[in-house]
PDB file of C-alpha atoms in Angstrom:
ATOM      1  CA  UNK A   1      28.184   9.667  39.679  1.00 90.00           C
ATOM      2  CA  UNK A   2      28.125   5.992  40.806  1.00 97.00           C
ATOM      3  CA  UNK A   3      27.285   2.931  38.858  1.00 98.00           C
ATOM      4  CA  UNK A   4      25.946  -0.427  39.815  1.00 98.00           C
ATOM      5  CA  UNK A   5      24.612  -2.801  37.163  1.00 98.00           C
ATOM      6  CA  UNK A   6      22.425  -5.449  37.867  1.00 98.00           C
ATOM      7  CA  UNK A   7      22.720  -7.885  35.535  1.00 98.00           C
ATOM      8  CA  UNK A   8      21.270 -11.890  35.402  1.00 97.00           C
ATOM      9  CA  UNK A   9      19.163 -14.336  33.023  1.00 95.00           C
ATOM     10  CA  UNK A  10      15.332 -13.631  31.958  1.00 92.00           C
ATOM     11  CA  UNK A  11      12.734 -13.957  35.097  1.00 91.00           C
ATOM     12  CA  UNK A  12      15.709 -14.436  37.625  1.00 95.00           C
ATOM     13  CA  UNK A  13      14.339 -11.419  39.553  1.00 95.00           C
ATOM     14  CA  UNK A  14      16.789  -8.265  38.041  1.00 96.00           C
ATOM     15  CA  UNK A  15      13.701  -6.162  38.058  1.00 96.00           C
ATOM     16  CA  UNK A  16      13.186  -6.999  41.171  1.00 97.00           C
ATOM     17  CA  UNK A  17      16.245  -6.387  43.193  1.00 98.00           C
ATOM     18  CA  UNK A  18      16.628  -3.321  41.169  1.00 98.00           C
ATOM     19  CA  UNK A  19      13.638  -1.233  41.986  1.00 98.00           C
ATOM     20  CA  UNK A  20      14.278  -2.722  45.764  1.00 98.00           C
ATOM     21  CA  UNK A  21      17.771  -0.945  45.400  1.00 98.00           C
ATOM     22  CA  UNK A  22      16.431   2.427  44.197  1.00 98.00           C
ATOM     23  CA  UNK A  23      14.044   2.695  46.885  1.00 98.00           C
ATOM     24  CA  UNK A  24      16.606   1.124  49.540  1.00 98.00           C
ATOM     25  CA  UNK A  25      19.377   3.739  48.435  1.00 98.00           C
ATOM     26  CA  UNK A  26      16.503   6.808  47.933  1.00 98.00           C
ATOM     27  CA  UNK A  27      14.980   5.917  51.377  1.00 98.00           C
ATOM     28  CA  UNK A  28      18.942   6.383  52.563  1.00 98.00           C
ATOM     29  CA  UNK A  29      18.559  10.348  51.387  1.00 98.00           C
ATOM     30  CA  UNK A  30      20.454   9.714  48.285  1.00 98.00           C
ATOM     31  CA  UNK A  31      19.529  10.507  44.970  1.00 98.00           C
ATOM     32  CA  UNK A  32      19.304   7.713  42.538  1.00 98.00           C
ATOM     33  CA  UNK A  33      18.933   7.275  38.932  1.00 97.00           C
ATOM     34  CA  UNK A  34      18.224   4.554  36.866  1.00 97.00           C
ATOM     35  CA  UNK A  35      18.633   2.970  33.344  1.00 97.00           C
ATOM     36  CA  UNK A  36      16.715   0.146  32.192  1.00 95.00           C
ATOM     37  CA  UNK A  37      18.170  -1.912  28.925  1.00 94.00           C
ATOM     38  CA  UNK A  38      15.661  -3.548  26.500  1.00 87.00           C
ATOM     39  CA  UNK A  39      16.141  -6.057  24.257  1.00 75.00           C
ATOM     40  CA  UNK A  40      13.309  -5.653  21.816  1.00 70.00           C
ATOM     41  CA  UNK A  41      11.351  -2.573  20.343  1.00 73.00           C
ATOM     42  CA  UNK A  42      10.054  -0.482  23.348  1.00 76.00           C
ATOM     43  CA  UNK A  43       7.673   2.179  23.042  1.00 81.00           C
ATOM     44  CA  UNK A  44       6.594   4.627  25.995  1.00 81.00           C
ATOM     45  CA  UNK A  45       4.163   6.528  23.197  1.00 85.00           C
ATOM     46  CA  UNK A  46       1.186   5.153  21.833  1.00 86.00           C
ATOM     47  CA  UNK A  47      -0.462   5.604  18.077  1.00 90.00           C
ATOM     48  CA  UNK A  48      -2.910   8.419  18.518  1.00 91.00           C
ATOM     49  CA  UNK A  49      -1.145  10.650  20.995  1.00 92.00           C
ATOM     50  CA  UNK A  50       0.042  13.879  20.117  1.00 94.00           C
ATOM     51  CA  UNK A  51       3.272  13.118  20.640  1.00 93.00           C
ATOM     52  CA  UNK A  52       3.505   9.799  18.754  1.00 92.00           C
ATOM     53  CA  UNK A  53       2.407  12.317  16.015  1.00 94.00           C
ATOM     54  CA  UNK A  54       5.604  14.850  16.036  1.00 95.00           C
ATOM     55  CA  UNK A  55       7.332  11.267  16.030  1.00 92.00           C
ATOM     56  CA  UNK A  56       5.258   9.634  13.097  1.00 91.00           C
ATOM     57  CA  UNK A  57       5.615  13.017  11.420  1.00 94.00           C
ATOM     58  CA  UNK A  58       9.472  12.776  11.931  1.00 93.00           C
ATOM     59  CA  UNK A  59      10.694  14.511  14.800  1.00 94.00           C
ATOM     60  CA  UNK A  60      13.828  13.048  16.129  1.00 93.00           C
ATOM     61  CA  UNK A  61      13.364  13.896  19.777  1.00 93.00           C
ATOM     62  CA  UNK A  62       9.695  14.326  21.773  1.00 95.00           C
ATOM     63  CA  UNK A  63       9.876  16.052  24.798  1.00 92.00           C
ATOM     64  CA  UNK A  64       6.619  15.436  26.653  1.00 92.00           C
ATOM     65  CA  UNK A  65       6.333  17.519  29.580  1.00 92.00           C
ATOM     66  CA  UNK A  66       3.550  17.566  32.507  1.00 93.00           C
ATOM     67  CA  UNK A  67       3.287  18.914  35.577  1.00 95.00           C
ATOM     68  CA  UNK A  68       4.902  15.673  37.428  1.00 96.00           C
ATOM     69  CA  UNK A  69       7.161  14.382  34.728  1.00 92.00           C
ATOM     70  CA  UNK A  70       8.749  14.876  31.442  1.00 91.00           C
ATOM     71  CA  UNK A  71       9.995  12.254  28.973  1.00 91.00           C
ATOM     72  CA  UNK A  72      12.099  12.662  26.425  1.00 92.00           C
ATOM     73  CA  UNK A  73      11.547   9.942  23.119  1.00 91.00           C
ATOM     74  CA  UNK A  74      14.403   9.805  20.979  1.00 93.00           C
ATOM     75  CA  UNK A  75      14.326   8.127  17.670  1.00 91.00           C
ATOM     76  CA  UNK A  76      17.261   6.612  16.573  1.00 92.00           C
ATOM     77  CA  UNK A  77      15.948   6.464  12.702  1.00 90.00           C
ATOM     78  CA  UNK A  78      18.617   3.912  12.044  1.00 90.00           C
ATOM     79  CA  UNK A  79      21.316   5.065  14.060  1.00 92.00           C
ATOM     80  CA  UNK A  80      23.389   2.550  16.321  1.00 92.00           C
ATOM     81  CA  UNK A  81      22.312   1.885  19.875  1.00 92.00           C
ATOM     82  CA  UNK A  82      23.458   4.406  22.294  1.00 94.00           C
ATOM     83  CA  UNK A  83      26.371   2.980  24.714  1.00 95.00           C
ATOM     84  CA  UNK A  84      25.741   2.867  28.236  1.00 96.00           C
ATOM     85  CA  UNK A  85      28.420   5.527  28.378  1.00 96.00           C
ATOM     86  CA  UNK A  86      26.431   7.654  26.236  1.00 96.00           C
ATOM     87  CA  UNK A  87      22.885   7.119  28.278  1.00 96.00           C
ATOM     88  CA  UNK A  88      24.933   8.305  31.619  1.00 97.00           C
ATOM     89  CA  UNK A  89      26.310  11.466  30.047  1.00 96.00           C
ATOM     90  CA  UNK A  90      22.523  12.221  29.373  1.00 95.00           C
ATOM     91  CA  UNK A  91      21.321  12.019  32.881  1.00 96.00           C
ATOM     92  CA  UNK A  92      21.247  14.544  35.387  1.00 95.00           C
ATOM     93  CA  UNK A  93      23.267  15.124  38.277  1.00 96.00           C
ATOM     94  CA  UNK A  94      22.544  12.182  40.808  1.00 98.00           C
ATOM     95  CA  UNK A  95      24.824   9.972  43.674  1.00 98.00           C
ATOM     96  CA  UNK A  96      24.251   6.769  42.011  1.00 98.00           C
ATOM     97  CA  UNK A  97      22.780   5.449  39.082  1.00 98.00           C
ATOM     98  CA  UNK A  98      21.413   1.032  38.980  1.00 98.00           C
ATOM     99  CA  UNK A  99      21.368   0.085  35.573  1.00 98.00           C
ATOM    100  CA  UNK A 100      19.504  -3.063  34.813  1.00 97.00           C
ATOM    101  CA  UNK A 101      21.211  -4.835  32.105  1.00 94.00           C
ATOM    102  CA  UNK A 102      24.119  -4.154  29.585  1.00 96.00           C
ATOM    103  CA  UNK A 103      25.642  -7.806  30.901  1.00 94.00           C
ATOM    104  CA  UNK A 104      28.580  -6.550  28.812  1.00 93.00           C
ATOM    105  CA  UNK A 105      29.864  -2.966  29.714  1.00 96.00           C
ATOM    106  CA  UNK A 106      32.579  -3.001  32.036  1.00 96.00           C
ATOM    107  CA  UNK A 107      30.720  -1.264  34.989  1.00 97.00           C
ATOM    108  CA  UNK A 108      30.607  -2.675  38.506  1.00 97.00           C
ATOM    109  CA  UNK A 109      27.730  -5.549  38.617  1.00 98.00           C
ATOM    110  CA  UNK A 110      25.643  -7.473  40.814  1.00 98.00           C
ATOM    111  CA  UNK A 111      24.071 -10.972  39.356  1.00 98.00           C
ATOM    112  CA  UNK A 112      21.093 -12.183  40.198  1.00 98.00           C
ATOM    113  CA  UNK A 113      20.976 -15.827  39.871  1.00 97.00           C
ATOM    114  CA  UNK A 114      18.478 -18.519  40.847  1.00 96.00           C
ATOM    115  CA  UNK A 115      18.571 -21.807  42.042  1.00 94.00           C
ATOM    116  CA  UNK A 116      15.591 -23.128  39.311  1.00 94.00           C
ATOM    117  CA  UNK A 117      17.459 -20.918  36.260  1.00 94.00           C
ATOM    118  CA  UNK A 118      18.469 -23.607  33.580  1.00 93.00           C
ATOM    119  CA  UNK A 119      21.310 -21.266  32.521  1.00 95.00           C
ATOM    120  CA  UNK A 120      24.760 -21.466  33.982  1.00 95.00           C
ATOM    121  CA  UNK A 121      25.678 -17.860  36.303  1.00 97.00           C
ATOM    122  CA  UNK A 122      27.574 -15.579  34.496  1.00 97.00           C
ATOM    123  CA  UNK A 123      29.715 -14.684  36.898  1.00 97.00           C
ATOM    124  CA  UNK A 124      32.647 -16.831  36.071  1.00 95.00           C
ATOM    125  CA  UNK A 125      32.866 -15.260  32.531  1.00 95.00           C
ATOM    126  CA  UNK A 126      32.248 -12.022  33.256  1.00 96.00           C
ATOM    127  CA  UNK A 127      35.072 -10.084  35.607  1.00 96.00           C
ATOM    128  CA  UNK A 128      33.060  -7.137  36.396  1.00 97.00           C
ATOM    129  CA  UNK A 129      30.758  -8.955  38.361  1.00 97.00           C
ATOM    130  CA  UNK A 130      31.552  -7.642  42.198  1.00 97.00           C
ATOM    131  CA  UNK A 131      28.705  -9.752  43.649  1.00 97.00           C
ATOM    132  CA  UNK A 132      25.724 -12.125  43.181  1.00 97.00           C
ATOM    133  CA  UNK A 133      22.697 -12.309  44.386  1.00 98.00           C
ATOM    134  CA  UNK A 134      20.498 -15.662  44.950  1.00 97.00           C
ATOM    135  CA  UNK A 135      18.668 -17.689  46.853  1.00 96.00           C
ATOM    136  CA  UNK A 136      21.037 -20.601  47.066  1.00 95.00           C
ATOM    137  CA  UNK A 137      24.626 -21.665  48.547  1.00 93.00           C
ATOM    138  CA  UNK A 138      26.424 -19.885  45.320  1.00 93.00           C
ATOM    139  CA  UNK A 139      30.390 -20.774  44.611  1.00 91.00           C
ATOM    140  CA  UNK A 140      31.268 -17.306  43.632  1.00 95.00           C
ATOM    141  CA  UNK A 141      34.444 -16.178  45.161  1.00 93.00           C
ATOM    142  CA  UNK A 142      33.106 -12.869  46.503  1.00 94.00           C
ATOM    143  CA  UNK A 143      30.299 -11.477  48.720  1.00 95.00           C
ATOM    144  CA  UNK A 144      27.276 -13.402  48.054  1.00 96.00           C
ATOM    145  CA  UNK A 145      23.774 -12.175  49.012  1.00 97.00           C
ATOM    146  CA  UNK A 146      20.558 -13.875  49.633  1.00 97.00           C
ATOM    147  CA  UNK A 147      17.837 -12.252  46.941  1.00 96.00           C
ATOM    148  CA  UNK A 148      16.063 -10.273  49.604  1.00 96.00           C
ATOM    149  CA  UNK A 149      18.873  -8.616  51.385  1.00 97.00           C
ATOM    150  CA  UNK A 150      18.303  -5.647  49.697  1.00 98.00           C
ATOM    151  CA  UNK A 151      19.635  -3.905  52.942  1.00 97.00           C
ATOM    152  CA  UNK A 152      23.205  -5.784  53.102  1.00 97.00           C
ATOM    153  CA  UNK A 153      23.548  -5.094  49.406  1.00 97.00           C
ATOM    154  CA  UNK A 154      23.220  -1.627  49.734  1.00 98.00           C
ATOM    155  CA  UNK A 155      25.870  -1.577  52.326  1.00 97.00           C
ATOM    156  CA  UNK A 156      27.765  -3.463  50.162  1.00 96.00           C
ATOM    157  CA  UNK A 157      27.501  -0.888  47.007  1.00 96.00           C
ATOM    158  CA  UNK A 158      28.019   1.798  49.799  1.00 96.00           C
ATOM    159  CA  UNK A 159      31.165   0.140  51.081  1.00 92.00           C
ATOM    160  CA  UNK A 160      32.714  -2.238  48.850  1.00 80.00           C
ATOM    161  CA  UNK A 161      35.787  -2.489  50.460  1.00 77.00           C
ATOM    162  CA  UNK A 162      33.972  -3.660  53.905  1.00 71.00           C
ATOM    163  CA  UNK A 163      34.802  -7.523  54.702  1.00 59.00           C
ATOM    164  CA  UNK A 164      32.281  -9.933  54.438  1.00 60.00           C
ATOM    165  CA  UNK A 165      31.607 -13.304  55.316  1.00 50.00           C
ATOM    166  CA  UNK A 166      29.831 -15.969  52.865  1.00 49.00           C
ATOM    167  CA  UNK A 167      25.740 -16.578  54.196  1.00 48.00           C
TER     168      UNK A 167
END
């Protein structure tokens, strides 16, 4: 299984770039898998269904199964965070997996940083940041990407080791 984060700054465009990416990268016949991180209370259930119900009621994990998807809801009930490490081991078999956020994790990265952002890149304190990703002249030292070459970026992930030329 491979791993490429991308990580950046509120409303830079993360989102963005990665759902671009999973659909670049599927559309390539591979399969993909993603993780999203969140940094406040998120909730895929809502009061009222049944299965917000078996959670209410206690359950630590909801499976809730359809004919065209399944989700499982896990309730941590006070337990730490799962590790990114952790979430991976839970996912099933795949070629690559873009997880959006977990700025910390030592997994390979791509930032996405914009011109208009009032907060520095994080690139120059972060090491596993491979590339970046913006939609200005940026000073890091390796391959740089404008935003919407979702294309080159995939070649990139798909051949790091490939030389490349600043845009």
């Amino acid at each position: 299984m491979n791993v490429i984060g991308i990580v950046g700054w509120k409303n830079c465009g993360k989102t963005t770039l990665a759902a671009a990416l999973i659909r670049e990268l599927s559309g390539r016949g591979l399969t993909v898998n993603s993780i999203k991180h969140a940094h406040h209370g998120v909730d895929v259930d809502q009061p009222g269904t049944d299965s917000y119900q078996h959670r209410d009621a206690g359950a630590r994990e909801v499976i809730l199964a359809g004919g065209q998807r399944f989700a499982i809801m896990h309730e941590l009930r006070g337990a730490e965070e799962p590790t990114l490490d952790e979430l991976l081991a839970r996912l099933g078999p795949c070629d690559w997996v873009v997880v959006e956020g977990f700025k910390t994790h030592s997994h390979p990265k791509i930032e996405v940083h914009r011109r208009e952002s009032s907060r520095a890149p994080l690139h120059p304190e972060n090491a596993s940041i491979i590339a970046v990703a913006t939609d200005y002249a940026s000073e890091f030292a390796g391959p740089c990407f404008d935003l919407n070459d979702v294309s080159g970026i995939a070649d990139f992930i798909l051949n790091p080791e490939k030389p490349r030329g600043k845009p």
